[in-house]
mmCIF file of N, CA and C and ligand atoms in Angstrom:
data_model
loop_
_atom_site.group_PDB
_atom_site.id
_atom_site.type_symbol
_atom_site.label_atom_id
_atom_site.label_comp_id
_atom_site.label_asym_id
_atom_site.label_seq_id
_atom_site.Cartn_x
_atom_site.Cartn_y
_atom_site.Cartn_z
ATOM 1 N N MET D 1 -121.039 -1.417 -62.231
ATOM 2 C CA MET D 1 -121.994 -1.669 -61.413
ATOM 3 C C MET D 1 -121.932 -2.690 -59.785
ATOM 4 N N GLY D 2 -121.639 -3.736 -60.511
ATOM 5 C CA GLY D 2 -121.845 -4.705 -59.582
ATOM 6 C C GLY D 2 -120.391 -4.323 -59.118
ATOM 7 N N ALA D 3 -119.152 -3.828 -59.095
ATOM 8 C CA ALA D 3 -118.063 -3.889 -58.627
ATOM 9 C C ALA D 3 -118.576 -2.688 -57.126
ATOM 10 N N ALA D 4 -119.024 -1.866 -57.756
ATOM 11 C CA ALA D 4 -119.109 0.250 -57.312
ATOM 12 C C ALA D 4 -120.504 -0.546 -56.009
ATOM 13 N N LEU D 5 -121.427 -1.590 -56.573
ATOM 14 C CA LEU D 5 -122.157 -2.040 -54.948
ATOM 15 C C LEU D 5 -121.264 -2.981 -54.209
ATOM 16 N N LEU D 6 -120.519 -3.520 -54.668
ATOM 17 C CA LEU D 6 -120.023 -4.668 -53.444
ATOM 18 C C LEU D 6 -118.847 -3.534 -52.791
ATOM 19 N N LEU D 7 -118.493 -2.104 -53.155
ATOM 20 C CA LEU D 7 -117.621 -1.680 -52.843
ATOM 21 C C LEU D 7 -117.820 -0.363 -51.848
ATOM 22 N N ALA D 8 -119.594 0.003 -52.361
ATOM 23 C CA ALA D 8 -120.237 0.554 -51.413
ATOM 24 C C ALA D 8 -120.684 -0.023 -50.000
ATOM 25 N N SER D 9 -120.796 -1.502 -50.380
ATOM 26 C CA SER D 9 -121.176 -2.190 -48.910
ATOM 27 C C SER D 9 -120.371 -2.827 -48.112
ATOM 28 N N CYS D 10 -118.827 -2.386 -48.663
ATOM 29 C CA CYS D 10 -117.737 -2.850 -48.060
ATOM 30 C C CYS D 10 -117.476 -1.948 -46.631
ATOM 31 N N ASP D 11 -117.019 -2.431 -45.968
ATOM 32 C CA ASP D 11 -116.709 -1.889 -44.772
ATOM 33 C C ASP D 11 -115.812 -0.501 -44.917
ATOM 34 N N THR D 12 -114.856 -0.982 -45.144
ATOM 35 C CA THR D 12 -113.830 0.318 -45.711
ATOM 36 C C THR D 12 -114.577 1.791 -46.092
ATOM 37 N N GLN D 13 -114.605 2.751 -45.470
ATOM 38 C CA GLN D 13 -114.855 3.942 -46.205
ATOM 39 C C GLN D 13 -114.572 4.354 -47.285
ATOM 40 N N LEU D 14 -115.010 5.302 -48.132
ATOM 41 C CA LEU D 14 -114.722 5.358 -49.402
ATOM 42 C C LEU D 14 -114.182 6.985 -49.038
ATOM 43 N N ARG D 15 -113.216 7.177 -48.738
ATOM 44 C CA ARG D 15 -112.992 9.131 -48.584
ATOM 45 C C ARG D 15 -113.278 9.716 -49.157
ATOM 46 N N LYS D 16 -113.982 11.069 -48.640
ATOM 47 C CA LYS D 16 -114.964 11.408 -49.628
ATOM 48 C C LYS D 16 -114.044 12.781 -49.429
ATOM 49 N N SER D 17 -114.293 13.228 -51.080
ATOM 50 C CA SER D 17 -113.737 14.731 -50.934
ATOM 51 C C SER D 17 -114.205 16.249 -50.334
ATOM 52 N N ASP D 18 -113.249 17.190 -50.103
ATOM 53 C CA ASP D 18 -113.215 17.964 -49.322
ATOM 54 C C ASP D 18 -114.538 18.906 -50.062
ATOM 55 N N ALA D 19 -115.233 18.800 -51.008
ATOM 56 C CA ALA D 19 -116.143 19.595 -51.867
ATOM 57 C C ALA D 19 -117.209 18.583 -51.228
ATOM 58 N N GLU D 20 -117.555 17.335 -51.171
ATOM 59 C CA GLU D 20 -118.275 16.328 -51.041
ATOM 60 C C GLU D 20 -118.644 16.368 -49.126
ATOM 61 N N LEU D 21 -117.881 17.205 -48.767
ATOM 62 C CA LEU D 21 -118.209 16.868 -47.291
ATOM 63 C C LEU D 21 -118.358 18.907 -47.171
ATOM 64 N N GLY D 22 -118.226 19.556 -47.759
ATOM 65 C CA GLY D 22 -119.008 20.918 -48.080
ATOM 66 C C GLY D 22 -117.803 21.831 -46.837
ATOM 67 N N LEU D 23 -116.485 21.325 -47.522
ATOM 68 C CA LEU D 23 -115.465 22.098 -46.344
ATOM 69 C C LEU D 23 -115.268 23.553 -47.040
ATOM 70 N N ASN D 24 -114.961 24.425 -46.729
ATOM 71 C CA ASN D 24 -114.704 26.082 -46.959
ATOM 72 C C ASN D 24 -112.739 26.115 -46.731
ATOM 73 N N PRO D 25 -112.441 26.398 -47.631
ATOM 74 C CA PRO D 25 -111.159 26.488 -47.832
ATOM 75 C C PRO D 25 -109.963 26.643 -46.273
ATOM 76 N N GLN D 26 -110.411 27.202 -45.367
ATOM 77 C CA GLN D 26 -109.954 26.818 -43.712
ATOM 78 C C GLN D 26 -110.482 25.372 -43.121
ATOM 79 N N GLN D 27 -111.466 25.275 -43.845
ATOM 80 C CA GLN D 27 -112.155 23.942 -42.748
ATOM 81 C C GLN D 27 -111.059 22.582 -43.755
ATOM 82 N N ALA D 28 -110.707 22.855 -44.900
ATOM 83 C CA ALA D 28 -110.197 22.166 -45.902
ATOM 84 C C ALA D 28 -108.909 22.018 -45.328
ATOM 85 N N SER D 29 -107.824 23.006 -44.818
ATOM 86 C CA SER D 29 -106.761 22.668 -45.052
ATOM 87 C C SER D 29 -106.646 22.431 -43.279
ATOM 88 N N GLY D 30 -107.728 22.516 -42.723
ATOM 89 C CA GLY D 30 -107.752 22.044 -41.066
ATOM 90 C C GLY D 30 -107.664 20.409 -41.225
ATOM 91 N N ARG D 31 -107.948 20.171 -42.249
ATOM 92 C CA ARG D 31 -108.528 18.767 -42.853
ATOM 93 C C ARG D 31 -107.207 17.864 -42.763
ATOM 94 N N ARG D 32 -106.580 18.741 -43.799
ATOM 95 C CA ARG D 32 -104.985 18.350 -43.898
ATOM 96 C C ARG D 32 -103.601 18.038 -42.903
ATOM 97 N N VAL D 33 -104.248 19.015 -41.480
ATOM 98 C CA VAL D 33 -103.551 18.807 -40.926
ATOM 99 C C VAL D 33 -104.373 18.098 -39.448
ATOM 100 N N PHE D 34 -105.419 17.831 -39.372
ATOM 101 C CA PHE D 34 -105.682 16.296 -38.885
ATOM 102 C C PHE D 34 -105.354 15.143 -39.420
ATOM 103 N N ASP D 35 -105.811 15.572 -40.894
ATOM 104 C CA ASP D 35 -104.758 14.218 -41.387
ATOM 105 C C ASP D 35 -103.193 13.510 -40.985
ATOM 106 N N ARG D 36 -102.452 14.484 -41.394
ATOM 107 C CA ARG D 36 -100.915 14.388 -40.747
ATOM 108 C C ARG D 36 -101.103 14.226 -39.250
ATOM 109 N N HIS D 37 -101.909 14.721 -38.794
ATOM 110 C CA HIS D 37 -101.226 15.299 -37.248
ATOM 111 C C HIS D 37 -102.168 14.070 -36.164
ATOM 112 N N CYS D 38 -103.396 14.083 -36.767
ATOM 113 C CA CYS D 38 -104.115 13.358 -35.498
ATOM 114 C C CYS D 38 -104.514 12.038 -36.006
ATOM 115 N N ALA D 39 -104.847 11.188 -37.019
ATOM 116 C CA ALA D 39 -105.972 10.338 -37.853
ATOM 117 C C ALA D 39 -105.301 9.083 -37.736
ATOM 118 N N THR D 40 -103.395 9.562 -37.307
ATOM 119 C CA THR D 40 -102.807 7.905 -37.201
ATOM 120 C C THR D 40 -103.347 7.481 -35.694
ATOM 121 N N CYS D 41 -104.248 8.218 -34.906
ATOM 122 C CA CYS D 41 -104.394 7.734 -33.428
ATOM 123 C C CYS D 41 -106.688 8.178 -33.460
ATOM 124 N N HIS D 42 -106.671 8.870 -34.355
ATOM 125 C CA HIS D 42 -108.657 9.140 -34.288
ATOM 126 C C HIS D 42 -109.243 9.319 -35.491
ATOM 127 N N GLU D 43 -110.040 8.619 -35.223
ATOM 128 C CA GLU D 43 -111.614 8.355 -36.371
ATOM 129 C C GLU D 43 -112.031 9.862 -36.838
ATOM 130 N N ALA D 44 -112.406 10.223 -37.452
ATOM 131 C CA ALA D 44 -113.353 11.418 -37.741
ATOM 132 C C ALA D 44 -114.741 11.032 -38.008
ATOM 133 N N TYR D 45 -114.982 10.203 -38.867
ATOM 134 C CA TYR D 45 -116.483 9.788 -39.320
ATOM 135 C C TYR D 45 -117.022 8.425 -38.905
ATOM 136 N N ARG D 46 -116.159 8.474 -37.867
ATOM 137 C CA ARG D 46 -117.036 6.767 -37.461
ATOM 138 C C ARG D 46 -116.700 7.102 -35.726
ATOM 139 N N ALA D 47 -118.320 6.213 -35.138
ATOM 140 C CA ALA D 47 -118.052 6.020 -33.615
ATOM 141 C C ALA D 47 -116.322 5.481 -33.039
ATOM 142 N N LYS D 48 -115.604 4.592 -33.842
ATOM 143 C CA LYS D 48 -115.179 4.093 -33.457
ATOM 144 C C LYS D 48 -113.666 4.353 -32.767
ATOM 145 N N ALA D 49 -113.219 4.034 -31.510
ATOM 146 C CA ALA D 49 -112.649 4.197 -31.421
ATOM 147 C C ALA D 49 -110.859 3.756 -31.641
ATOM 148 N N TRP D 50 -110.121 4.577 -31.896
ATOM 149 C CA TRP D 50 -108.796 3.763 -32.516
ATOM 150 C C TRP D 50 -107.412 3.854 -31.442
ATOM 151 N N ARG D 51 -106.361 4.633 -31.478
ATOM 152 C CA ARG D 51 -105.659 4.603 -30.516
ATOM 153 C C ARG D 51 -105.832 5.328 -29.502
ATOM 154 N N GLY D 52 -106.792 6.543 -29.945
ATOM 155 C CA GLY D 52 -107.753 7.640 -29.212
ATOM 156 C C GLY D 52 -108.761 7.445 -29.733
ATOM 157 N N PRO D 53 -109.781 8.139 -28.439
ATOM 158 C CA PRO D 53 -111.979 8.287 -28.763
ATOM 159 C C PRO D 53 -111.623 8.712 -30.452
ATOM 160 N N SER D 54 -113.008 8.459 -30.860
ATOM 161 C CA SER D 54 -113.295 9.000 -31.981
ATOM 162 C C SER D 54 -113.668 10.259 -32.121
ATOM 163 N N LEU D 55 -113.250 11.085 -32.891
ATOM 164 C CA LEU D 55 -113.304 12.651 -32.587
ATOM 165 C C LEU D 55 -115.096 13.379 -33.257
ATOM 166 N N GLU D 56 -115.591 11.806 -34.197
ATOM 167 C CA GLU D 56 -116.605 12.350 -34.870
ATOM 168 C C GLU D 56 -117.838 13.530 -33.398
ATOM 169 N N GLY D 57 -117.938 14.212 -34.308
ATOM 170 C CA GLY D 57 -119.227 14.995 -33.870
ATOM 171 C C GLY D 57 -118.313 16.027 -32.178
ATOM 172 N N VAL D 58 -116.778 15.837 -32.402
ATOM 173 C CA VAL D 58 -116.421 15.900 -30.917
ATOM 174 C C VAL D 58 -116.870 17.379 -30.345
ATOM 175 N N PHE D 59 -117.448 18.767 -31.105
ATOM 176 C CA PHE D 59 -118.130 19.458 -30.695
ATOM 177 C C PHE D 59 -119.567 19.626 -30.446
ATOM 178 N N LYS D 60 -120.326 18.527 -30.970
ATOM 179 C CA LYS D 60 -121.256 18.666 -30.921
ATOM 180 C C LYS D 60 -121.984 18.071 -29.616
ATOM 181 N N LYS D 61 -121.084 17.744 -28.724
ATOM 182 C CA LYS D 61 -121.528 16.540 -27.584
ATOM 183 C C LYS D 61 -121.347 17.941 -26.704
ATOM 184 N N GLN D 62 -122.051 18.036 -25.788
ATOM 185 C CA GLN D 62 -121.392 19.287 -24.799
ATOM 186 C C GLN D 62 -120.533 18.176 -23.779
ATOM 187 N N PHE D 63 -119.623 17.236 -23.636
ATOM 188 C CA PHE D 63 -118.458 17.343 -23.271
ATOM 189 C C PHE D 63 -117.023 16.280 -23.843
ATOM 190 N N MET D 64 -116.191 15.949 -23.832
ATOM 191 C CA MET D 64 -114.794 15.227 -24.181
ATOM 192 C C MET D 64 -115.385 14.383 -23.642
ATOM 193 N N PRO D 65 -114.451 12.928 -24.216
ATOM 194 C CA PRO D 65 -114.459 11.753 -23.286
ATOM 195 C C PRO D 65 -113.980 11.940 -22.315
ATOM 196 N N SER D 66 -113.059 12.671 -21.687
ATOM 197 C CA SER D 66 -112.547 12.607 -20.408
ATOM 198 C C SER D 66 -113.534 12.964 -19.474
ATOM 199 N N GLY D 67 -114.515 13.894 -19.953
ATOM 200 C CA GLY D 67 -115.913 14.892 -19.052
ATOM 201 C C GLY D 67 -115.385 16.212 -19.478
ATOM 202 N N THR D 68 -114.407 16.905 -20.202
ATOM 203 C CA THR D 68 -113.775 18.157 -19.828
ATOM 204 C C THR D 68 -114.602 18.416 -20.642
ATOM 205 N N PRO D 69 -115.420 19.714 -20.496
ATOM 206 C CA PRO D 69 -116.491 20.578 -21.351
ATOM 207 C C PRO D 69 -115.533 20.696 -22.940
ATOM 208 N N ALA D 70 -116.827 20.271 -24.056
ATOM 209 C CA ALA D 70 -115.765 20.297 -25.309
ATOM 210 C C ALA D 70 -116.375 21.862 -26.062
ATOM 211 N N ASN D 71 -115.210 22.630 -25.994
ATOM 212 C CA ASN D 71 -115.510 24.389 -26.180
ATOM 213 C C ASN D 71 -113.976 24.440 -26.783
ATOM 214 N N ASP D 72 -114.082 25.033 -27.492
ATOM 215 C CA ASP D 72 -112.478 25.418 -28.234
ATOM 216 C C ASP D 72 -111.517 26.005 -27.532
ATOM 217 N N ASP D 73 -111.586 26.706 -25.982
ATOM 218 C CA ASP D 73 -110.220 26.646 -25.059
ATOM 219 C C ASP D 73 -110.065 25.201 -24.619
ATOM 220 N N ARG D 74 -110.838 24.513 -24.279
ATOM 221 C CA ARG D 74 -110.174 23.216 -23.725
ATOM 222 C C ARG D 74 -110.085 22.172 -24.947
ATOM 223 N N VAL D 75 -110.688 22.721 -25.619
ATOM 224 C CA VAL D 75 -110.094 21.208 -27.120
ATOM 225 C C VAL D 75 -108.538 22.067 -27.086
ATOM 226 N N ARG D 76 -107.802 23.074 -27.618
ATOM 227 C CA ARG D 76 -106.840 23.815 -27.826
ATOM 228 C C ARG D 76 -106.034 23.268 -26.732
ATOM 229 N N GLU D 77 -106.372 23.321 -25.796
ATOM 230 C CA GLU D 77 -105.576 23.386 -24.345
ATOM 231 C C GLU D 77 -105.155 21.523 -24.947
ATOM 232 N N VAL D 78 -105.891 20.635 -24.695
ATOM 233 C CA VAL D 78 -105.736 18.644 -25.194
ATOM 234 C C VAL D 78 -104.243 19.084 -26.079
ATOM 235 N N ILE D 79 -105.086 19.564 -27.094
ATOM 236 C CA ILE D 79 -104.270 19.587 -28.392
ATOM 237 C C ILE D 79 -102.831 20.233 -28.236
ATOM 238 N N THR D 80 -102.734 21.050 -27.408
ATOM 239 C CA THR D 80 -101.275 22.284 -26.942
ATOM 240 C C THR D 80 -100.634 21.099 -26.312
ATOM 241 N N LEU D 81 -101.353 20.632 -25.403
ATOM 242 C CA LEU D 81 -100.982 19.825 -23.860
ATOM 243 C C LEU D 81 -100.584 18.583 -24.283
ATOM 244 N N GLY D 82 -101.260 18.155 -25.004
ATOM 245 C CA GLY D 82 -101.460 16.770 -24.647
ATOM 246 C C GLY D 82 -102.620 15.918 -23.512
ATOM 247 N N ARG D 83 -102.318 14.558 -23.750
ATOM 248 C CA ARG D 83 -102.699 13.791 -22.664
ATOM 249 C C ARG D 83 -103.044 12.428 -22.102
ATOM 250 N N SER D 84 -102.446 12.320 -21.227
ATOM 251 C CA SER D 84 -102.191 10.854 -20.994
ATOM 252 C C SER D 84 -101.479 10.191 -22.425
ATOM 253 N N LYS D 85 -101.637 9.484 -22.626
ATOM 254 C CA LYS D 85 -100.963 8.629 -24.295
ATOM 255 C C LYS D 85 -100.927 9.812 -25.678
ATOM 256 N N MET D 86 -101.386 10.630 -25.511
ATOM 257 C CA MET D 86 -101.947 11.858 -26.347
ATOM 258 C C MET D 86 -100.334 12.893 -26.230
ATOM 259 N N PRO D 87 -100.054 12.596 -27.589
ATOM 260 C CA PRO D 87 -98.688 13.590 -27.315
ATOM 261 C C PRO D 87 -98.847 15.441 -27.763
ATOM 262 N N ALA D 88 -98.353 16.134 -26.922
ATOM 263 C CA ALA D 88 -98.388 17.452 -27.451
ATOM 264 C C ALA D 88 -98.169 18.056 -28.284
ATOM 265 N N PHE D 89 -99.272 19.025 -29.028
ATOM 266 C CA PHE D 89 -99.181 19.350 -30.536
ATOM 267 C C PHE D 89 -98.396 20.515 -30.585
ATOM 268 N N GLY D 90 -98.464 21.736 -29.209
ATOM 269 C CA GLY D 90 -98.080 22.632 -28.729
ATOM 270 C C GLY D 90 -96.770 23.153 -30.397
ATOM 271 N N ARG D 91 -95.983 22.420 -30.006
ATOM 272 C CA ARG D 91 -94.970 22.994 -31.278
ATOM 273 C C ARG D 91 -94.747 22.200 -32.403
ATOM 274 N N ALA D 92 -95.468 21.468 -32.168
ATOM 275 C CA ALA D 92 -95.770 21.046 -33.704
ATOM 276 C C ALA D 92 -96.430 21.687 -34.500
ATOM 277 N N LEU D 93 -97.569 22.630 -34.474
ATOM 278 C CA LEU D 93 -98.631 23.464 -34.937
ATOM 279 C C LEU D 93 -98.508 24.624 -35.110
ATOM 280 N N ASP D 94 -98.857 25.675 -36.002
ATOM 281 C CA ASP D 94 -98.644 27.396 -35.454
ATOM 282 C C ASP D 94 -99.965 27.304 -35.527
ATOM 283 N N GLN D 95 -100.097 28.700 -35.567
ATOM 284 C CA GLN D 95 -101.389 29.184 -34.687
ATOM 285 C C GLN D 95 -102.202 29.154 -36.040
ATOM 286 N N GLN D 96 -101.707 29.766 -37.223
ATOM 287 C CA GLN D 96 -102.826 29.458 -38.471
ATOM 288 C C GLN D 96 -103.070 27.755 -38.128
ATOM 289 N N GLN D 97 -102.922 26.800 -37.890
ATOM 290 C CA GLN D 97 -102.563 25.092 -38.820
ATOM 291 C C GLN D 97 -103.604 25.356 -37.350
ATOM 292 N N MET D 98 -103.695 25.600 -36.070
ATOM 293 C CA MET D 98 -104.163 25.645 -35.194
ATOM 294 C C MET D 98 -105.516 26.006 -35.525
ATOM 295 N N ASP D 99 -105.867 27.064 -35.821
ATOM 296 C CA ASP D 99 -106.939 27.760 -36.036
ATOM 297 C C ASP D 99 -107.833 26.837 -37.325
ATOM 298 N N ASP D 100 -106.841 26.212 -38.195
ATOM 299 C CA ASP D 100 -107.510 25.741 -39.450
ATOM 300 C C ASP D 100 -108.197 24.409 -38.223
ATOM 301 N N LEU D 101 -107.240 23.379 -37.968
ATOM 302 C CA LEU D 101 -107.710 21.967 -37.393
ATOM 303 C C LEU D 101 -108.978 22.070 -36.716
ATOM 304 N N LEU D 102 -108.794 23.502 -35.577
ATOM 305 C CA LEU D 102 -110.376 23.741 -34.664
ATOM 306 C C LEU D 102 -111.226 23.941 -35.822
ATOM 307 N N ALA D 103 -111.618 24.991 -36.684
ATOM 308 C CA ALA D 103 -112.946 25.020 -37.844
ATOM 309 C C ALA D 103 -113.237 23.631 -38.291
ATOM 310 N N TYR D 104 -112.242 22.901 -39.018
ATOM 311 C CA TYR D 104 -112.267 21.014 -39.549
ATOM 312 C C TYR D 104 -113.045 20.527 -38.613
ATOM 313 N N LEU D 105 -112.135 20.728 -36.987
ATOM 314 C CA LEU D 105 -112.819 19.985 -35.874
ATOM 315 C C LEU D 105 -114.511 19.840 -35.722
ATOM 316 N N HIS D 106 -115.559 20.950 -36.019
ATOM 317 C CA HIS D 106 -116.121 21.678 -35.694
ATOM 318 C C HIS D 106 -116.807 21.295 -36.641
ATOM 319 N N THR D 107 -116.551 20.666 -37.967
ATOM 320 C CA THR D 107 -117.401 20.203 -38.594
ATOM 321 C C THR D 107 -117.578 18.751 -38.559
ATOM 322 N N LEU D 108 -116.995 18.365 -37.689
ATOM 323 C CA LEU D 108 -117.144 16.451 -37.391
ATOM 324 C C LEU D 108 -118.809 15.783 -36.714
HETATM 325 C C1 HEC S 201 -100.585 8.713 -30.424
HETATM 326 C C2 HEC S 201 -101.783 8.813 -30.558
HETATM 327 C C3 HEC S 201 -102.705 10.261 -30.466
HETATM 328 C C4 HEC S 201 -102.287 11.128 -31.672
HETATM 329 C C5 HEC S 201 -101.541 11.499 -32.875
HETATM 330 C C6 HEC S 201 -103.458 12.687 -31.379
HETATM 331 N N1 HEC S 201 -104.272 12.372 -30.470
HETATM 332 FE FE1 HEC S 201 -105.950 13.202 -29.132
HETATM 333 N N2 HEC S 201 -106.252 10.995 -28.205
HETATM 334 C C7 HEC S 201 -105.558 10.123 -27.869
HETATM 335 C C8 HEC S 201 -105.613 9.718 -26.625
HETATM 336 C C9 HEC S 201 -104.849 7.871 -25.817
HETATM 337 C C10 HEC S 201 -106.565 10.227 -25.827
HETATM 338 C C11 HEC S 201 -107.224 9.847 -24.440
HETATM 339 C C12 HEC S 201 -106.567 10.429 -23.949
HETATM 340 C C13 HEC S 201 -106.889 10.379 -22.406
HETATM 341 O O1 HEC S 201 -106.559 8.848 -22.166
HETATM 342 O O2 HEC S 201 -108.189 11.095 -21.818
HETATM 343 C C14 HEC S 201 -106.520 11.238 -27.075
HETATM 344 C C15 HEC S 201 -107.964 12.226 -26.548
HETATM 345 C C16 HEC S 201 -107.780 13.280 -27.445
HETATM 346 C C17 HEC S 201 -109.707 14.111 -27.371
HETATM 347 C C18 HEC S 201 -110.075 14.136 -25.952
HETATM 348 C C19 HEC S 201 -109.782 14.544 -24.582
HETATM 349 C C20 HEC S 201 -111.072 14.740 -23.529
HETATM 350 O O3 HEC S 201 -110.560 15.710 -23.038
HETATM 351 O O4 HEC S 201 -111.362 13.277 -23.688
HETATM 352 C C21 HEC S 201 -108.727 15.168 -28.511
HETATM 353 C C22 HEC S 201 -110.370 16.395 -28.312
HETATM 354 C C23 HEC S 201 -107.945 15.129 -29.343
HETATM 355 N N3 HEC S 201 -107.231 13.863 -28.267
HETATM 356 C C24 HEC S 201 -107.603 15.415 -30.205
HETATM 357 C C25 HEC S 201 -107.084 15.464 -31.154
HETATM 358 C C26 HEC S 201 -106.201 16.179 -31.843
HETATM 359 C C27 HEC S 201 -107.338 17.022 -33.003
HETATM 360 C C28 HEC S 201 -104.964 15.774 -32.612
HETATM 361 C C29 HEC S 201 -104.224 16.067 -33.715
HETATM 362 C C30 HEC S 201 -103.446 17.830 -33.562
HETATM 363 C C31 HEC S 201 -104.796 14.423 -32.107
HETATM 364 N N4 HEC S 201 -105.784 14.110 -30.457
HETATM 365 C C32 HEC S 201 -103.391 13.613 -31.940
HETATM 366 C C33 HEC S 201 -103.940 9.909 -29.146
HETATM 367 C C34 HEC S 201 -104.226 10.329 -29.932
#
């Protein structure tokens, strides 16, 4: 009990399961794409910038940090082509992975 309280108050966020986040299968596989390719630079559940801006609520805002509209086409474009220090993922991700990733980003 004491230890659980300590952990809960700790800064390090405990990782939630896909079920706790309410992810459907497509969103869950998109989460795995994110973990593998994006999480080294982007936070998903905290507003804090890391190597790149936080992607928390990326589709809930009207614009991405650059001022580009936050819609499917523009977000896909950033991922496919990259942007300044962000690498391009056009070759690393197939269409299915890209679709799954987008579905996941919509849950943030
Ligand atoms: C090596 C680090 C790195 C990785 C890996 C990375 N990004 Fe980024 N990302 C960045 C940086 C840096 C920026 C800010 C670019 C800029 O200066 O506009 C950025 C910006 C973005 C933006 C906002 C673009 C805008 O117009 O403001 C989105 C959306 C994004 N990344 C999504 C992703 C996704 C999804 C992945 C995984 C497929 C990913 N990034 C992987 C570093 C990274």
